[in-house]
């Protein structure tokens, strides 16, 4: 992975010119802008987990503004909120910031009300990776996120982060 700058058209041009083998872009944005092509391939979640909270939108309302809170309550999607709560708890327990090689994804089981949370810590070059999954109650997302983080850290994730902190 290498950083690539520019808008979507610039990034696609850089790939077409051979400066990069590929680029990672949001499929929804490509579709919406009419740039999605048949040769483009989605990245499977088995291959690459997203960053915690990736794609989720958050709205903030003043605590004393009950009228506005009630007005936008219809925008709340409880399954997404519960999944993102678990993902954020995972990240908080890991202690990673926006540059740490940490990923997490919460998804609801097809049957029942269980939440499956998958998380990982990887070295920047991808050679070392600790990836685990945990299933628990959706309403206990924070606890699930912290427990998964503890497991990932204990399984080698802590060492990856320590090595990252020690590198120049």
PDB file of C-alpha atoms in Angstrom:
ATOM      1  CA  UNK A   1       0.000   0.000   0.000  1.00  0.00           C
ATOM      2  CA  UNK A   2       1.229   3.455  -0.906  1.00  0.00           C
ATOM      3  CA  UNK A   3      -0.444   6.818  -0.326  1.00  0.00           C
ATOM      4  CA  UNK A   4      -2.166   8.261  -3.380  1.00  0.00           C
ATOM      5  CA  UNK A   5      -3.441  11.816  -3.596  1.00  0.00           C
ATOM      6  CA  UNK A   6      -5.990  13.513  -5.783  1.00  0.00           C
ATOM      7  CA  UNK A   7      -9.678  13.315  -6.553  1.00  0.00           C
ATOM      8  CA  UNK A   8     -11.308  10.154  -7.898  1.00  0.00           C
ATOM      9  CA  UNK A   9     -10.575  10.955 -11.547  1.00  0.00           C
ATOM     10  CA  UNK A  10      -6.917  11.686 -10.745  1.00  0.00           C
ATOM     11  CA  UNK A  11      -6.554   8.441  -8.823  1.00  0.00           C
ATOM     12  CA  UNK A  12      -8.121   6.414 -11.642  1.00  0.00           C
ATOM     13  CA  UNK A  13      -5.839   8.149 -14.173  1.00  0.00           C
ATOM     14  CA  UNK A  14      -2.757   7.275 -12.078  1.00  0.00           C
ATOM     15  CA  UNK A  15      -3.796   3.612 -12.173  1.00  0.00           C
ATOM     16  CA  UNK A  16      -4.463   3.761 -15.936  1.00  0.00           C
ATOM     17  CA  UNK A  17      -1.018   5.309 -16.488  1.00  0.00           C
ATOM     18  CA  UNK A  18       0.659   2.516 -14.553  1.00  0.00           C
ATOM     19  CA  UNK A  19       1.780   4.639 -11.588  1.00  0.00           C
ATOM     20  CA  UNK A  20      -0.182   2.254  -9.332  1.00  0.00           C
ATOM     21  CA  UNK A  21      -1.470  -1.282  -9.763  1.00  0.00           C
ATOM     22  CA  UNK A  22      -4.776  -0.400  -8.112  1.00  0.00           C
ATOM     23  CA  UNK A  23      -6.490   2.107  -5.864  1.00  0.00           C
ATOM     24  CA  UNK A  24      -9.075   1.674  -3.148  1.00  0.00           C
ATOM     25  CA  UNK A  25     -12.186   3.793  -3.626  1.00  0.00           C
ATOM     26  CA  UNK A  26     -15.711   3.735  -2.250  1.00  0.00           C
ATOM     27  CA  UNK A  27     -17.932   1.698  -4.543  1.00  0.00           C
ATOM     28  CA  UNK A  28     -20.996   3.756  -3.644  1.00  0.00           C
ATOM     29  CA  UNK A  29     -19.216   6.962  -4.640  1.00  0.00           C
ATOM     30  CA  UNK A  30     -18.036   5.483  -7.937  1.00  0.00           C
ATOM     31  CA  UNK A  31     -21.548   4.291  -8.693  1.00  0.00           C
ATOM     32  CA  UNK A  32     -23.130   7.606  -7.752  1.00  0.00           C
ATOM     33  CA  UNK A  33     -20.682   9.537  -9.949  1.00  0.00           C
ATOM     34  CA  UNK A  34     -21.108   7.184 -12.914  1.00  0.00           C
ATOM     35  CA  UNK A  35     -17.473   6.009 -12.768  1.00  0.00           C
ATOM     36  CA  UNK A  36     -18.101   2.409 -11.689  1.00  0.00           C
ATOM     37  CA  UNK A  37     -16.890   0.011 -14.379  1.00  0.00           C
ATOM     38  CA  UNK A  38     -17.413  -3.741 -14.825  1.00  0.00           C
ATOM     39  CA  UNK A  39     -13.696  -4.440 -14.489  1.00  0.00           C
ATOM     40  CA  UNK A  40     -13.587  -2.864 -11.029  1.00  0.00           C
ATOM     41  CA  UNK A  41     -13.608  -5.382  -8.215  1.00  0.00           C
ATOM     42  CA  UNK A  42     -14.903  -5.001  -4.673  1.00  0.00           C
ATOM     43  CA  UNK A  43     -12.492  -6.032  -1.919  1.00  0.00           C
ATOM     44  CA  UNK A  44     -13.908  -8.836   0.198  1.00  0.00           C
ATOM     45  CA  UNK A  45     -14.123  -8.445   3.951  1.00  0.00           C
ATOM     46  CA  UNK A  46     -12.111 -11.640   4.277  1.00  0.00           C
ATOM     47  CA  UNK A  47      -9.231  -9.889   2.505  1.00  0.00           C
ATOM     48  CA  UNK A  48      -9.406  -6.423   4.068  1.00  0.00           C
ATOM     49  CA  UNK A  49     -11.407  -5.281   7.079  1.00  0.00           C
ATOM     50  CA  UNK A  50     -12.367  -1.597   7.252  1.00  0.00           C
ATOM     51  CA  UNK A  51     -11.298   0.872   9.887  1.00  0.00           C
ATOM     52  CA  UNK A  52     -13.584   1.004  12.935  1.00  0.00           C
ATOM     53  CA  UNK A  53     -16.658   3.117  12.196  1.00  0.00           C
ATOM     54  CA  UNK A  54     -15.823   3.316   8.486  1.00  0.00           C
ATOM     55  CA  UNK A  55     -18.816   4.478   6.492  1.00  0.00           C
ATOM     56  CA  UNK A  56     -20.967   5.299   9.524  1.00  0.00           C
ATOM     57  CA  UNK A  57     -22.275   8.819   9.893  1.00  0.00           C
ATOM     58  CA  UNK A  58     -22.651  10.494  13.242  1.00  0.00           C
ATOM     59  CA  UNK A  59     -24.879  13.389  14.177  1.00  0.00           C
ATOM     60  CA  UNK A  60     -24.226  15.535  17.207  1.00  0.00           C
ATOM     61  CA  UNK A  61     -26.947  17.556  18.920  1.00  0.00           C
ATOM     62  CA  UNK A  62     -26.709  19.933  21.857  1.00  0.00           C
ATOM     63  CA  UNK A  63     -27.810  18.129  25.014  1.00  0.00           C
ATOM     64  CA  UNK A  64     -30.411  20.819  25.756  1.00  0.00           C
ATOM     65  CA  UNK A  65     -32.011  20.732  22.280  1.00  0.00           C
ATOM     66  CA  UNK A  66     -34.773  18.149  22.749  1.00  0.00           C
ATOM     67  CA  UNK A  67     -36.711  19.458  19.729  1.00  0.00           C
ATOM     68  CA  UNK A  68     -33.832  18.807  17.334  1.00  0.00           C
ATOM     69  CA  UNK A  69     -32.954  15.479  18.955  1.00  0.00           C
ATOM     70  CA  UNK A  70     -36.544  14.335  18.446  1.00  0.00           C
ATOM     71  CA  UNK A  71     -36.578  15.628  14.862  1.00  0.00           C
ATOM     72  CA  UNK A  72     -33.504  13.671  13.793  1.00  0.00           C
ATOM     73  CA  UNK A  73     -34.267  10.534  15.856  1.00  0.00           C
ATOM     74  CA  UNK A  74     -35.764   8.983  12.724  1.00  0.00           C
ATOM     75  CA  UNK A  75     -32.244   8.957  11.213  1.00  0.00           C
ATOM     76  CA  UNK A  76     -30.938   6.624  13.922  1.00  0.00           C
ATOM     77  CA  UNK A  77     -30.348   3.071  12.704  1.00  0.00           C
ATOM     78  CA  UNK A  78     -30.032   1.002  15.889  1.00  0.00           C
ATOM     79  CA  UNK A  79     -28.161  -1.960  14.304  1.00  0.00           C
ATOM     80  CA  UNK A  80     -25.531   0.378  12.849  1.00  0.00           C
ATOM     81  CA  UNK A  81     -25.244   2.306  16.116  1.00  0.00           C
ATOM     82  CA  UNK A  82     -24.745  -0.919  18.087  1.00  0.00           C
ATOM     83  CA  UNK A  83     -22.163  -2.270  15.623  1.00  0.00           C
ATOM     84  CA  UNK A  84     -20.199   0.996  15.569  1.00  0.00           C
ATOM     85  CA  UNK A  85     -20.316   1.186  19.367  1.00  0.00           C
ATOM     86  CA  UNK A  86     -18.607  -2.222  19.512  1.00  0.00           C
ATOM     87  CA  UNK A  87     -16.049  -1.208  16.852  1.00  0.00           C
ATOM     88  CA  UNK A  88     -15.205   2.013  18.688  1.00  0.00           C
ATOM     89  CA  UNK A  89     -14.855   0.172  22.006  1.00  0.00           C
ATOM     90  CA  UNK A  90     -12.395  -2.182  20.282  1.00  0.00           C
ATOM     91  CA  UNK A  91     -10.363   0.771  18.992  1.00  0.00           C
ATOM     92  CA  UNK A  92     -10.458   2.587  22.339  1.00  0.00           C
ATOM     93  CA  UNK A  93      -9.182  -0.477  24.198  1.00  0.00           C
ATOM     94  CA  UNK A  94      -6.430  -1.011  21.601  1.00  0.00           C
ATOM     95  CA  UNK A  95      -5.433   2.623  22.019  1.00  0.00           C
ATOM     96  CA  UNK A  96      -4.953   3.077  18.301  1.00  0.00           C
ATOM     97  CA  UNK A  97      -5.357   6.364  16.518  1.00  0.00           C
ATOM     98  CA  UNK A  98      -6.016   7.183  12.894  1.00  0.00           C
ATOM     99  CA  UNK A  99      -2.570   5.966  11.797  1.00  0.00           C
ATOM    100  CA  UNK A 100      -2.524   2.666  13.684  1.00  0.00           C
ATOM    101  CA  UNK A 101      -2.969  -0.457  11.534  1.00  0.00           C
ATOM    102  CA  UNK A 102      -6.197  -1.453  13.289  1.00  0.00           C
ATOM    103  CA  UNK A 103      -9.473  -2.644  11.759  1.00  0.00           C
ATOM    104  CA  UNK A 104     -12.840  -3.754  13.131  1.00  0.00           C
ATOM    105  CA  UNK A 105     -16.245  -4.653  11.762  1.00  0.00           C
ATOM    106  CA  UNK A 106     -19.437  -5.424  13.625  1.00  0.00           C
ATOM    107  CA  UNK A 107     -22.182  -7.322  11.805  1.00  0.00           C
ATOM    108  CA  UNK A 108     -25.440  -8.824  12.958  1.00  0.00           C
ATOM    109  CA  UNK A 109     -25.953 -12.551  12.704  1.00  0.00           C
ATOM    110  CA  UNK A 110     -28.530 -13.556  10.127  1.00  0.00           C
ATOM    111  CA  UNK A 111     -30.575 -15.335  12.781  1.00  0.00           C
ATOM    112  CA  UNK A 112     -31.028 -13.977  16.275  1.00  0.00           C
ATOM    113  CA  UNK A 113     -29.814 -10.781  17.870  1.00  0.00           C
ATOM    114  CA  UNK A 114     -26.130 -11.614  18.180  1.00  0.00           C
ATOM    115  CA  UNK A 115     -23.431  -9.241  17.032  1.00  0.00           C
ATOM    116  CA  UNK A 116     -20.346 -10.661  15.341  1.00  0.00           C
ATOM    117  CA  UNK A 117     -17.326  -8.441  15.853  1.00  0.00           C
ATOM    118  CA  UNK A 118     -14.128  -9.024  13.942  1.00  0.00           C
ATOM    119  CA  UNK A 119     -10.971  -7.088  14.686  1.00  0.00           C
ATOM    120  CA  UNK A 120      -7.328  -7.029  13.741  1.00  0.00           C
ATOM    121  CA  UNK A 121      -3.995  -5.398  14.287  1.00  0.00           C
ATOM    122  CA  UNK A 122      -1.423  -5.598  11.492  1.00  0.00           C
ATOM    123  CA  UNK A 123       2.069  -4.404  10.845  1.00  0.00           C
ATOM    124  CA  UNK A 124       2.192  -1.604   8.248  1.00  0.00           C
ATOM    125  CA  UNK A 125       3.702  -3.963   5.661  1.00  0.00           C
ATOM    126  CA  UNK A 126       1.017  -6.605   6.330  1.00  0.00           C
ATOM    127  CA  UNK A 127       3.521  -9.341   7.170  1.00  0.00           C
ATOM    128  CA  UNK A 128       2.289  -9.686  10.743  1.00  0.00           C
ATOM    129  CA  UNK A 129      -1.390  -9.778  11.527  1.00  0.00           C
ATOM    130  CA  UNK A 130      -3.574 -10.824  14.413  1.00  0.00           C
ATOM    131  CA  UNK A 131      -7.225 -11.210  13.438  1.00  0.00           C
ATOM    132  CA  UNK A 132      -9.952 -12.618  15.639  1.00  0.00           C
ATOM    133  CA  UNK A 133     -13.720 -12.743  15.851  1.00  0.00           C
ATOM    134  CA  UNK A 134     -16.135 -12.789  18.744  1.00  0.00           C
ATOM    135  CA  UNK A 135     -19.919 -13.136  18.877  1.00  0.00           C
ATOM    136  CA  UNK A 136     -21.987 -11.700  21.674  1.00  0.00           C
ATOM    137  CA  UNK A 137     -25.150  -9.852  22.528  1.00  0.00           C
ATOM    138  CA  UNK A 138     -25.706  -6.763  20.397  1.00  0.00           C
ATOM    139  CA  UNK A 139     -26.735  -4.719  23.414  1.00  0.00           C
ATOM    140  CA  UNK A 140     -23.376  -5.453  25.045  1.00  0.00           C
ATOM    141  CA  UNK A 141     -21.301  -4.005  22.204  1.00  0.00           C
ATOM    142  CA  UNK A 142     -18.885  -2.032  24.373  1.00  0.00           C
ATOM    143  CA  UNK A 143     -18.080  -5.093  26.451  1.00  0.00           C
ATOM    144  CA  UNK A 144     -17.717  -7.189  23.279  1.00  0.00           C
ATOM    145  CA  UNK A 145     -15.336  -4.637  21.754  1.00  0.00           C
ATOM    146  CA  UNK A 146     -13.156  -4.497  24.861  1.00  0.00           C
ATOM    147  CA  UNK A 147     -13.037  -8.280  25.175  1.00  0.00           C
ATOM    148  CA  UNK A 148     -12.073  -8.740  21.526  1.00  0.00           C
ATOM    149  CA  UNK A 149      -9.374  -6.076  21.860  1.00  0.00           C
ATOM    150  CA  UNK A 150      -7.928  -7.858  24.900  1.00  0.00           C
ATOM    151  CA  UNK A 151      -7.817 -11.129  22.944  1.00  0.00           C
ATOM    152  CA  UNK A 152      -6.176  -9.547  19.888  1.00  0.00           C
ATOM    153  CA  UNK A 153      -3.606  -7.758  22.040  1.00  0.00           C
ATOM    154  CA  UNK A 154      -2.799 -10.948  23.966  1.00  0.00           C
ATOM    155  CA  UNK A 155      -2.473 -12.982  20.740  1.00  0.00           C
ATOM    156  CA  UNK A 156       0.351 -10.784  19.441  1.00  0.00           C
ATOM    157  CA  UNK A 157      -1.284  -7.473  18.628  1.00  0.00           C
ATOM    158  CA  UNK A 158       0.406  -5.735  21.554  1.00  0.00           C
ATOM    159  CA  UNK A 159       3.824  -6.721  20.194  1.00  0.00           C
ATOM    160  CA  UNK A 160       2.948  -5.374  16.723  1.00  0.00           C
ATOM    161  CA  UNK A 161       1.944  -2.024  18.233  1.00  0.00           C
ATOM    162  CA  UNK A 162       5.066  -1.923  20.406  1.00  0.00           C
ATOM    163  CA  UNK A 163       7.255  -2.580  17.359  1.00  0.00           C
ATOM    164  CA  UNK A 164       5.428   0.186  15.528  1.00  0.00           C
ATOM    165  CA  UNK A 165       6.010   2.617  18.413  1.00  0.00           C
ATOM    166  CA  UNK A 166       9.716   1.724  18.487  1.00  0.00           C
ATOM    167  CA  UNK A 167      10.252   2.269  14.757  1.00  0.00           C
ATOM    168  CA  UNK A 168      11.480   5.673  13.478  1.00  0.00           C
TER     169      UNK A 168
END
